[in-house]
Coordinates of C-alpha atoms and ligand atoms in Angstrom, one line a residue:
M7 CA -8.5 -26.0 -1.1
K8 CA -5.5 -23.1 -1.6
F9 CA -4.5 -20.9 0.4
F10 CA -1.9 -17.2 0.0
I11 CA -0.1 -16.0 2.8
K12 CA 1.0 -12.5 3.0
T13 CA 4.0 -11.5 5.5
F14 CA 5.6 -8.3 7.0
G15 CA 8.4 -7.8 9.5
C16 CA 11.6 -9.6 10.8
Q17 CA 12.7 -13.2 10.2
M18 CA 10.6 -14.4 13.1
N19 CA 7.9 -13.5 11.4
F20 CA 9.0 -14.8 8.4
N21 CA 9.9 -18.2 10.0
D22 CA 6.5 -18.2 11.9
S23 CA 5.5 -18.2 8.4
E24 CA 6.5 -21.1 7.7
R25 CA 5.0 -22.8 9.8
I26 CA 2.3 -21.8 9.0
K27 CA 2.9 -22.8 6.1
G28 CA 3.4 -26.8 7.3
I29 CA 0.4 -26.3 9.3
L30 CA -1.8 -26.0 6.2
H31 CA -0.3 -28.1 4.1
S32 CA -0.6 -31.0 6.8
L33 CA -4.9 -30.2 6.1
G34 CA -4.3 -30.5 3.3
Y35 CA -4.6 -27.3 1.4
E36 CA -1.8 -26.2 -1.5
Q37 CA 0.2 -22.6 -1.3
T38 CA -1.1 -20.5 -4.2
N39 CA 0.9 -16.8 -5.1
N40 CA -2.1 -15.5 -6.2
Y41 CA -4.9 -14.2 -4.0
E42 CA -7.8 -14.4 -6.0
E43 CA -8.0 -18.0 -6.6
A44 CA -6.9 -18.7 -2.6
D45 CA -9.8 -20.6 -0.2
L46 CA -7.6 -18.7 2.4
I47 CA -6.0 -15.0 3.0
L48 CA -3.7 -14.7 5.7
I49 CA -1.5 -11.8 6.3
N50 CA 1.3 -12.2 8.9
T51 CA 1.3 -8.6 10.1
C52 CA 4.2 -6.4 12.0
T53 CA 3.5 -3.4 14.2
I54 CA 7.9 -2.1 14.9
R55 CA 6.6 1.3 13.0
E56 CA 3.8 2.8 12.2
K57 CA 3.7 2.7 8.1
P58 CA 4.0 -1.6 8.6
D59 CA 0.6 -1.1 10.4
Q60 CA -1.2 1.0 7.5
K61 CA -0.2 -1.3 4.9
V62 CA -2.5 -4.3 6.1
Y63 CA -5.8 -2.3 5.8
S64 CA -5.0 -1.3 2.6
Y65 CA -4.0 -5.0 1.8
L66 CA -7.7 -5.9 3.5
G67 CA -9.4 -4.0 1.2
E68 CA -7.6 -5.3 -2.1
Y69 CA -8.4 -8.9 -0.8
K70 CA -11.7 -8.6 0.8
K71 CA -12.9 -8.9 -3.2
I72 CA -12.3 -12.3 -3.2
K73 CA -15.8 -12.6 -1.3
E74 CA -17.5 -11.4 -4.1
K75 CA -16.9 -14.5 -6.7
N76 CA -16.4 -16.9 -3.7
P77 CA -18.4 -16.2 -0.9
K78 CA -17.1 -19.0 1.1
A79 CA -13.0 -17.9 1.1
L80 CA -12.1 -16.7 4.6
I81 CA -9.5 -13.9 5.4
G82 CA -6.9 -14.3 8.5
V83 CA -4.9 -11.7 10.0
C84 CA -2.0 -12.8 12.7
G85 CA 0.8 -11.9 13.5
C86 CA 2.6 -8.8 15.6
L87 CA -0.6 -6.1 14.8
A88 CA -3.3 -8.5 15.6
Q89 CA -1.8 -9.3 19.1
R90 CA -1.6 -5.4 19.5
M91 CA -4.8 -4.6 18.2
G92 CA -7.2 -7.9 18.8
W93 CA -10.4 -6.5 18.8
E94 CA -10.2 -3.7 17.7
L95 CA -8.8 -4.5 13.9
V96 CA -11.7 -6.0 13.8
K97 CA -14.1 -3.7 14.7
K98 CA -11.5 -1.8 12.0
A99 CA -11.6 -4.2 9.2
P100 CA -15.4 -6.8 9.3
V101 CA -13.8 -8.3 6.7
V102 CA -11.5 -10.2 9.1
D103 CA -12.6 -13.9 9.9
I104 CA -10.0 -14.8 11.6
M105 CA -7.0 -13.5 13.7
F106 CA -4.6 -14.7 16.0
S107 CA -1.0 -14.1 17.0
S108 CA 2.1 -15.6 17.5
Y109 CA 1.4 -16.9 20.7
N110 CA -0.9 -19.4 18.7
I111 CA -0.8 -20.1 15.9
H112 CA -0.8 -23.8 16.7
Q113 CA -4.5 -23.3 17.3
L114 CA -5.1 -22.0 13.8
P115 CA -6.6 -26.2 12.2
E116 CA -9.4 -24.7 15.3
L117 CA -10.1 -21.9 13.8
I118 CA -10.6 -22.0 10.7
Q119 CA -13.0 -24.8 11.6
Q120 CA -14.5 -22.5 13.6
A121 CA -14.9 -20.2 10.6
Q122 CA -15.6 -22.5 8.8
A123 CA -18.7 -23.0 10.2
G124 CA -19.4 -18.9 10.3
Y125 CA -18.3 -17.5 13.7
K126 CA -15.5 -15.3 13.8
A127 CA -13.2 -17.2 14.6
I128 CA -10.5 -14.2 16.9
A129 CA -8.6 -16.1 19.2
I130 CA -6.2 -13.2 21.0
L131 CA -4.9 -14.2 24.4
E132 CA -3.0 -12.1 26.8
N133 CA -0.3 -14.6 27.7
P134 CA 1.4 -17.2 26.2
P135 CA -0.5 -20.8 26.4
E136 CA 0.9 -23.3 27.8
D137 CA 0.5 -25.8 24.9
E138 CA 2.0 -23.0 23.5
D139 CA 5.1 -26.0 21.8
K140 CA 2.7 -27.8 19.9
L141 CA 4.3 -25.5 17.5
W142 CA 7.2 -27.5 17.2
E143 CA 5.0 -30.2 15.9
Y144 CA 4.5 -29.0 12.7
P145 CA 7.4 -29.1 10.0
T146 CA 8.3 -25.8 8.9
V147 CA 7.7 -25.5 4.8
R148 CA 11.0 -23.1 3.4
D149 CA 11.6 -21.3 0.0
N150 CA 15.3 -22.1 0.3
Q151 CA 16.9 -25.3 0.2
Y152 CA 19.7 -25.1 1.8
C153 CA 19.3 -22.3 4.9
A154 CA 17.1 -22.4 7.2
Y155 CA 15.8 -20.4 10.1
V156 CA 15.0 -22.2 13.4
T157 CA 13.5 -20.3 16.0
V158 CA 14.9 -20.6 19.2
M159 CA 13.7 -17.9 21.8
K160 CA 10.0 -16.1 22.1
G161 CA 9.8 -12.9 23.1
C162 CA 11.6 -10.2 24.9
D163 CA 12.6 -9.7 28.5
K164 CA 14.3 -6.2 27.7
N165 CA 12.8 -2.7 28.1
C166 CA 13.5 -0.9 25.3
T167 CA 11.6 2.0 25.3
Y168 CA 11.2 3.0 21.4
C169 CA 9.7 -0.9 20.8
V170 CA 6.5 -3.3 21.2
V171 CA 8.5 -6.1 21.2
P172 CA 7.5 -6.7 24.6
K173 CA 3.7 -6.3 23.9
T174 CA 3.2 -8.3 20.8
R175 CA 5.6 -10.8 21.2
G176 CA 5.2 -11.4 25.3
R177 CA 8.1 -12.6 27.2
Q178 CA 11.2 -14.4 27.0
R179 CA 10.6 -18.5 26.6
S180 CA 13.3 -20.1 25.5
R181 CA 12.8 -23.8 23.3
S182 CA 14.3 -26.5 24.6
L183 CA 17.7 -27.5 23.4
E184 CA 16.0 -31.2 23.0
S185 CA 13.6 -29.9 20.6
I186 CA 16.0 -27.2 19.0
L187 CA 18.6 -30.1 18.0
S188 CA 15.8 -32.6 16.9
E189 CA 14.8 -29.4 14.5
V190 CA 18.2 -29.0 13.5
K191 CA 18.8 -32.7 12.8
Y192 CA 15.7 -32.7 10.4
L193 CA 16.5 -30.1 9.0
I194 CA 19.8 -31.3 8.0
D195 CA 18.3 -35.1 6.9
D196 CA 16.3 -32.5 4.9
G197 CA 19.7 -31.4 2.9
V198 CA 20.2 -27.9 4.8
K199 CA 23.7 -26.9 5.2
E200 CA 23.1 -23.5 6.8
I201 CA 21.2 -23.4 10.3
H202 CA 20.1 -19.7 11.4
L203 CA 18.7 -19.6 15.0
L204 CA 16.5 -17.0 15.2
G205 CA 15.4 -15.6 18.4
Q206 CA 14.1 -11.4 19.4
N207 CA 16.7 -11.4 21.7
V208 CA 18.9 -14.8 20.4
T209 CA 21.8 -14.5 22.4
A210 CA 19.2 -14.5 25.6
W211 CA 18.8 -17.9 24.7
G212 CA 18.9 -20.2 28.3
Q213 CA 18.6 -17.7 30.8
D214 CA 15.4 -18.5 31.6
I215 CA 16.4 -22.5 31.8
G216 CA 19.4 -22.8 33.5
M217 CA 21.4 -22.5 29.9
H218 CA 23.4 -20.0 28.3
F219 CA 24.0 -19.6 24.8
S220 CA 26.8 -20.6 23.8
E221 CA 26.0 -24.2 25.0
L222 CA 23.2 -23.9 22.7
L223 CA 26.1 -23.2 19.7
Y224 CA 28.4 -26.0 20.7
R225 CA 25.9 -28.3 20.6
V226 CA 24.6 -27.1 17.4
A227 CA 27.8 -27.6 15.8
E228 CA 28.1 -31.2 16.8
V229 CA 24.9 -32.3 14.5
D230 CA 26.7 -34.0 11.9
G231 CA 26.4 -32.3 8.3
V232 CA 25.8 -28.5 10.3
E233 CA 28.3 -26.8 7.6
R234 CA 27.1 -23.0 9.0
I235 CA 25.6 -21.4 11.7
R236 CA 24.6 -18.0 11.7
F237 CA 22.1 -16.4 14.5
T238 CA 20.2 -13.5 15.1
T239 CA 18.7 -10.8 16.7
G240 CA 21.8 -10.4 19.5
H241 CA 21.5 -7.8 21.8
P242 CA 24.7 -6.2 23.3
K243 CA 24.0 -6.3 26.6
D244 CA 24.2 -10.4 26.4
M245 CA 27.3 -10.8 23.7
D246 CA 29.6 -11.9 26.4
E247 CA 33.0 -13.1 26.4
K248 CA 31.6 -16.5 27.4
I249 CA 29.6 -16.5 23.1
A250 CA 33.0 -14.5 22.0
K251 CA 35.0 -17.2 23.1
A252 CA 32.0 -19.8 21.1
I253 CA 32.5 -17.7 18.2
G254 CA 35.5 -17.8 17.6
E255 CA 36.6 -21.7 18.7
I256 CA 33.2 -23.5 16.5
P257 CA 34.4 -23.4 12.6
Q258 CA 31.2 -23.1 11.4
V259 CA 29.5 -19.6 13.1
C260 CA 30.3 -17.3 9.9
E261 CA 31.8 -14.0 10.4
H262 CA 29.2 -11.7 10.3
I263 CA 26.9 -10.7 13.6
H264 CA 23.6 -8.5 13.5
M265 CA 24.6 -6.2 17.0
P266 CA 21.6 -3.3 16.7
V267 CA 23.4 -0.6 18.7
Q268 CA 20.5 1.7 17.6
A269 CA 22.4 5.5 18.7
G270 CA 26.2 6.5 19.6
S271 CA 25.3 9.3 22.0
N272 CA 24.9 7.7 25.5
R273 CA 22.6 10.1 26.6
I274 CA 20.0 8.8 24.1
L275 CA 21.2 5.5 24.4
K276 CA 19.8 5.9 28.2
L277 CA 17.1 7.2 27.5
M278 CA 16.0 4.3 25.2
D279 CA 16.8 2.1 28.4
R280 CA 19.3 -0.3 26.4
G281 CA 21.4 -0.5 29.2
Y282 CA 24.9 -0.1 27.4
T283 CA 27.5 2.7 27.0
K284 CA 29.0 3.5 23.4
E285 CA 32.7 2.7 24.7
E286 CA 31.1 -1.2 26.5
Y287 CA 29.7 -1.8 23.1
L288 CA 32.4 -1.0 21.0
E289 CA 34.8 -3.2 23.7
K290 CA 32.0 -5.7 22.6
I291 CA 32.9 -5.2 18.8
Q292 CA 36.8 -5.5 19.9
M293 CA 35.9 -8.7 22.0
L294 CA 34.7 -10.3 19.2
R295 CA 37.4 -8.9 16.8
E296 CA 39.9 -10.7 18.6
Y297 CA 38.0 -14.2 19.0
K298 CA 37.7 -14.7 15.5
K299 CA 39.7 -13.6 12.6
G300 CA 37.6 -11.7 10.2
I301 CA 34.6 -11.0 11.5
T302 CA 32.2 -8.6 9.9
F303 CA 29.1 -6.6 12.0
S304 CA 25.7 -5.1 10.8
T305 CA 23.8 -3.2 13.1
D306 CA 20.1 -1.4 13.5
V307 CA 20.0 2.0 14.1
I308 CA 17.4 5.0 15.4
V309 CA 17.8 8.4 14.0
G310 CA 15.4 10.7 15.5
F311 CA 15.1 9.1 19.1
P312 CA 13.1 12.4 21.2
T313 CA 15.5 14.6 22.4
E314 CA 17.4 13.6 20.4
T315 CA 20.2 17.0 19.3
E316 CA 22.7 17.4 16.1
E317 CA 25.7 16.4 18.4
D318 CA 23.6 13.6 19.9
F319 CA 23.1 12.5 16.0
E320 CA 27.2 13.4 15.3
E321 CA 28.4 11.1 17.8
T322 CA 26.2 7.9 15.7
I323 CA 28.1 8.9 13.0
D324 CA 31.4 8.6 14.7
L325 CA 30.3 4.8 16.0
I326 CA 28.8 4.1 12.3
K327 CA 32.4 5.2 10.6
T328 CA 35.0 3.6 13.7
V329 CA 32.7 0.3 13.3
K330 CA 32.9 0.4 9.6
F331 CA 29.4 -1.7 9.6
E332 CA 28.9 -3.8 6.4
Q333 CA 25.6 -3.2 6.8
L334 CA 23.5 -0.8 8.3
F335 CA 20.2 -0.8 9.1
S336 CA 18.6 2.4 9.6
F337 CA 14.8 4.2 10.7
K338 CA 13.0 6.7 11.9
F339 CA 12.0 6.7 15.1
S340 CA 8.6 6.1 14.9
P341 CA 6.2 6.2 17.8
R342 CA 4.4 2.9 18.9
P343 CA 1.7 3.5 21.4
Q344 CA 2.2 1.6 24.7
T345 CA 5.6 2.2 24.9
P346 CA 7.5 4.9 27.0
A347 CA 8.9 7.2 24.3
Y348 CA 5.9 7.6 22.9
S349 CA 5.2 10.2 24.9
M350 CA 8.5 11.6 25.9
E351 CA 9.1 14.5 25.1
G352 CA 11.0 16.4 22.3
Q353 CA 9.8 14.4 19.8
V354 CA 12.2 15.2 16.4
E355 CA 10.2 16.7 13.4
D356 CA 9.9 14.5 11.1
E357 CA 12.0 16.5 8.5
I358 CA 14.9 16.6 10.9
K359 CA 14.6 12.7 11.1
T360 CA 14.5 12.6 7.0
A361 CA 17.7 14.6 6.9
R362 CA 19.7 13.3 9.8
M363 CA 18.8 9.8 7.5
E364 CA 19.9 11.0 4.7
R365 CA 23.3 11.9 5.9
L366 CA 23.5 9.1 7.7
L367 CA 23.1 6.8 4.7
N368 CA 25.6 8.5 2.6
V369 CA 28.4 8.3 4.9
Q370 CA 27.6 4.3 5.4
K371 CA 27.2 4.6 1.4
A372 CA 30.9 5.7 1.4
I373 CA 32.2 2.4 3.9
L374 CA 29.8 0.4 1.6
S375 CA 32.4 0.9 -1.3
E376 CA 35.7 1.1 0.1
I377 CA 34.7 -2.1 2.2
A378 CA 33.3 -3.2 -1.5
K379 CA 37.1 -2.0 -2.9
G380 CA 38.7 -4.2 0.0
Y381 CA 37.0 -7.8 -0.9
E382 CA 38.6 -7.8 -4.7
G383 CA 40.8 -10.6 -5.5
T384 CA 40.2 -12.1 -2.4
Y385 CA 39.5 -15.5 -1.9
Q386 CA 36.1 -16.5 -0.3
E387 CA 33.9 -19.2 0.9
V388 CA 30.5 -19.4 -0.6
L389 CA 27.7 -21.6 -0.5
I390 CA 25.4 -21.8 -3.5
E391 CA 21.9 -21.1 -2.7
G392 CA 20.3 -20.5 -5.6
W393 CA 20.5 -20.2 -9.9
E394 CA 19.2 -17.1 -11.2
N395 CA 19.7 -16.2 -14.8
G396 CA 21.8 -18.3 -15.5
K397 CA 24.3 -17.1 -13.0
L398 CA 25.0 -19.2 -9.2
I399 CA 24.3 -17.4 -6.0
G400 CA 25.4 -17.6 -2.4
R401 CA 26.0 -15.5 0.6
T402 CA 30.1 -15.6 1.7
R403 CA 30.7 -16.1 5.6
T404 CA 30.8 -12.8 6.1
N405 CA 27.6 -12.6 4.2
R406 CA 28.0 -10.6 1.1
W407 CA 25.7 -12.0 -1.7
A408 CA 28.1 -13.5 -4.6
N409 CA 27.5 -14.0 -8.1
V410 CA 29.5 -16.9 -9.2
E411 CA 30.1 -18.3 -13.3
G412 CA 29.1 -22.6 -12.9
P413 CA 26.9 -25.2 -13.6
K414 CA 23.5 -25.6 -11.9
E415 CA 24.7 -28.7 -10.2
L416 CA 26.5 -27.3 -7.8
L417 CA 23.5 -25.9 -5.8
G418 CA 23.7 -26.3 -2.3
K419 CA 27.5 -26.8 -2.3
T420 CA 30.3 -24.5 -0.7
V421 CA 32.6 -23.1 -3.1
L422 CA 35.9 -21.5 -3.5
V423 CA 35.8 -18.3 -5.4
Q424 CA 37.6 -15.2 -5.8
V425 CA 36.2 -12.0 -6.5
V426 CA 36.9 -10.1 -9.2
K427 CA 34.6 -7.3 -8.9
A428 CA 32.8 -5.8 -6.2
H429 CA 29.7 -3.8 -6.0
P430 CA 28.7 -2.2 -2.4
Y431 CA 25.7 -5.1 -1.9
S432 CA 27.5 -8.0 -4.0
L433 CA 30.4 -9.4 -5.8
D434 CA 30.9 -11.2 -9.0
C435 CA 32.9 -14.2 -8.8
K436 CA 34.6 -16.9 -10.2
L437 CA 34.6 -20.4 -9.1
V438 CA 38.3 -22.0 -7.9
S439 CA 37.0 -25.2 -6.2
V440 CA 34.4 -26.9 -4.6
L441 CA 35.0 -27.3 -1.1
S442 CA 32.0 -29.9 -0.2
Ligands
5AD501 N1 11.1 3.7 15.5 C1 11.8 3.1 14.9 N2 12.9 2.0 14.9 C2 12.2 0.8 15.3 N3 13.1 -0.1 15.2 C3 12.2 -1.1 16.8 N4 11.5 0.3 17.6 C4 11.2 1.1 16.5 C5 10.3 2.6 16.1 N5 9.8 2.5 17.5 C6 13.8 -0.7 14.9 C7 15.1 -1.0 16.0 C8 15.2 -2.7 15.9 C9 14.4 -2.5 14.7 C10 14.1 -4.0 14.3 O1 14.0 -1.9 14.2 O2 16.5 -0.7 14.8 O3 16.9 -3.4 16.2
SF4_502 FE1 8.0 -6.7 13.6 FE2 9.0 -6.6 16.1 FE3 6.3 -8.5 15.6 FE4 9.1 -9.0 14.2 S1 8.6 -9.2 16.2 S2 6.9 -8.6 13.6 S3 9.7 -6.8 13.8 S4 6.6 -5.6 15.5

């Protein structure tokens, strides 16, 4: 029996897919990259913006052809769109046999059985079930041997007015320290060097179980063999001094933090209900820079939030120029059903959004070339995680892709390199020495 899985969305969703692969392996399924030979096709969906929503229906149209050849083949939809749409999705796409969300991935074995018996196996729950933690019993199946994601919390208790996540992933639930550490140990034994802690709002980990995210960082760092720690996504509001101090004190925490700002205008930030001002955001950046030498940042920006004026947008540009982010992910505001911003007055025309987005990208392009120049000649630590076209590839601690000349035996090693040439998104490097 073979399965094919297509994943959209964020790293959380990709990590969910890695867990789904683990479940399917335990059931005796083998993965295939060719959907035409699959007995089970799954689409793990995202609904953060309108575009990924629409893509799902076109993929379903294509995948349904497999039923002509193999009438027993099953098609499943999971993830955030499934949670948001429920039965409505099945009515729109009757080809769907199985549906579940991130709440009940662990129920997949029963759902497959139901579908094989000829029933529609649709399990969309209003709230996460009590046995949700059963999911951690299945090991993930990863593509990357040396860097692994570990989901440490699910859901989100913030109420950003544009965001559908609280509706699709539910309230914040922190995974227990014990469960996280046992997965980290398992991964290290499996050859992993870099642990990437994941959560919709990872810096809020622990708030619902009487703990603090900084404790988690210290405890993960104590696990023998953890060479690097990263985490996403942190909400600026929860990024306090305790976390900054931990980042500074723990050598394994990398010099790169993703901290979505969303907008540079205080009026827009208030309408988004982000819970901080531009000045407070900049103070956090400063605090992190003081605690961790050489730290770099990436961010998310939404362009064209309802009522955004040219002046508001200028403030976003200003902020981008002030911080000089190493990576900028920008999105045109997309009104999501069931969110407050959906029905706000003053929706911005698409043409204006497009023009502002273009301006933002041009400003960022100039910043990127300036940052890239700064890398030339410097020495960087790179964890080698891949081998492509005869070259080693890995990432610096600041999360830049680095191409390094060297033998394949260095896969999984941390090496010291010197940057010979810097491109906007990658660095050409020469090997200096092998560190570990
Ligand atoms: N429209 C556009 N972008 C959005 N994001 C979240 N919701 C929306 C929306 N409705 C962006 C935010 C978030 C990133 C994951 O997606 O910038 O940080
Ligand atoms: Fe998409 Fe958000 Fe769900 Fe991630 S949590 S898959 S970004 S809707």
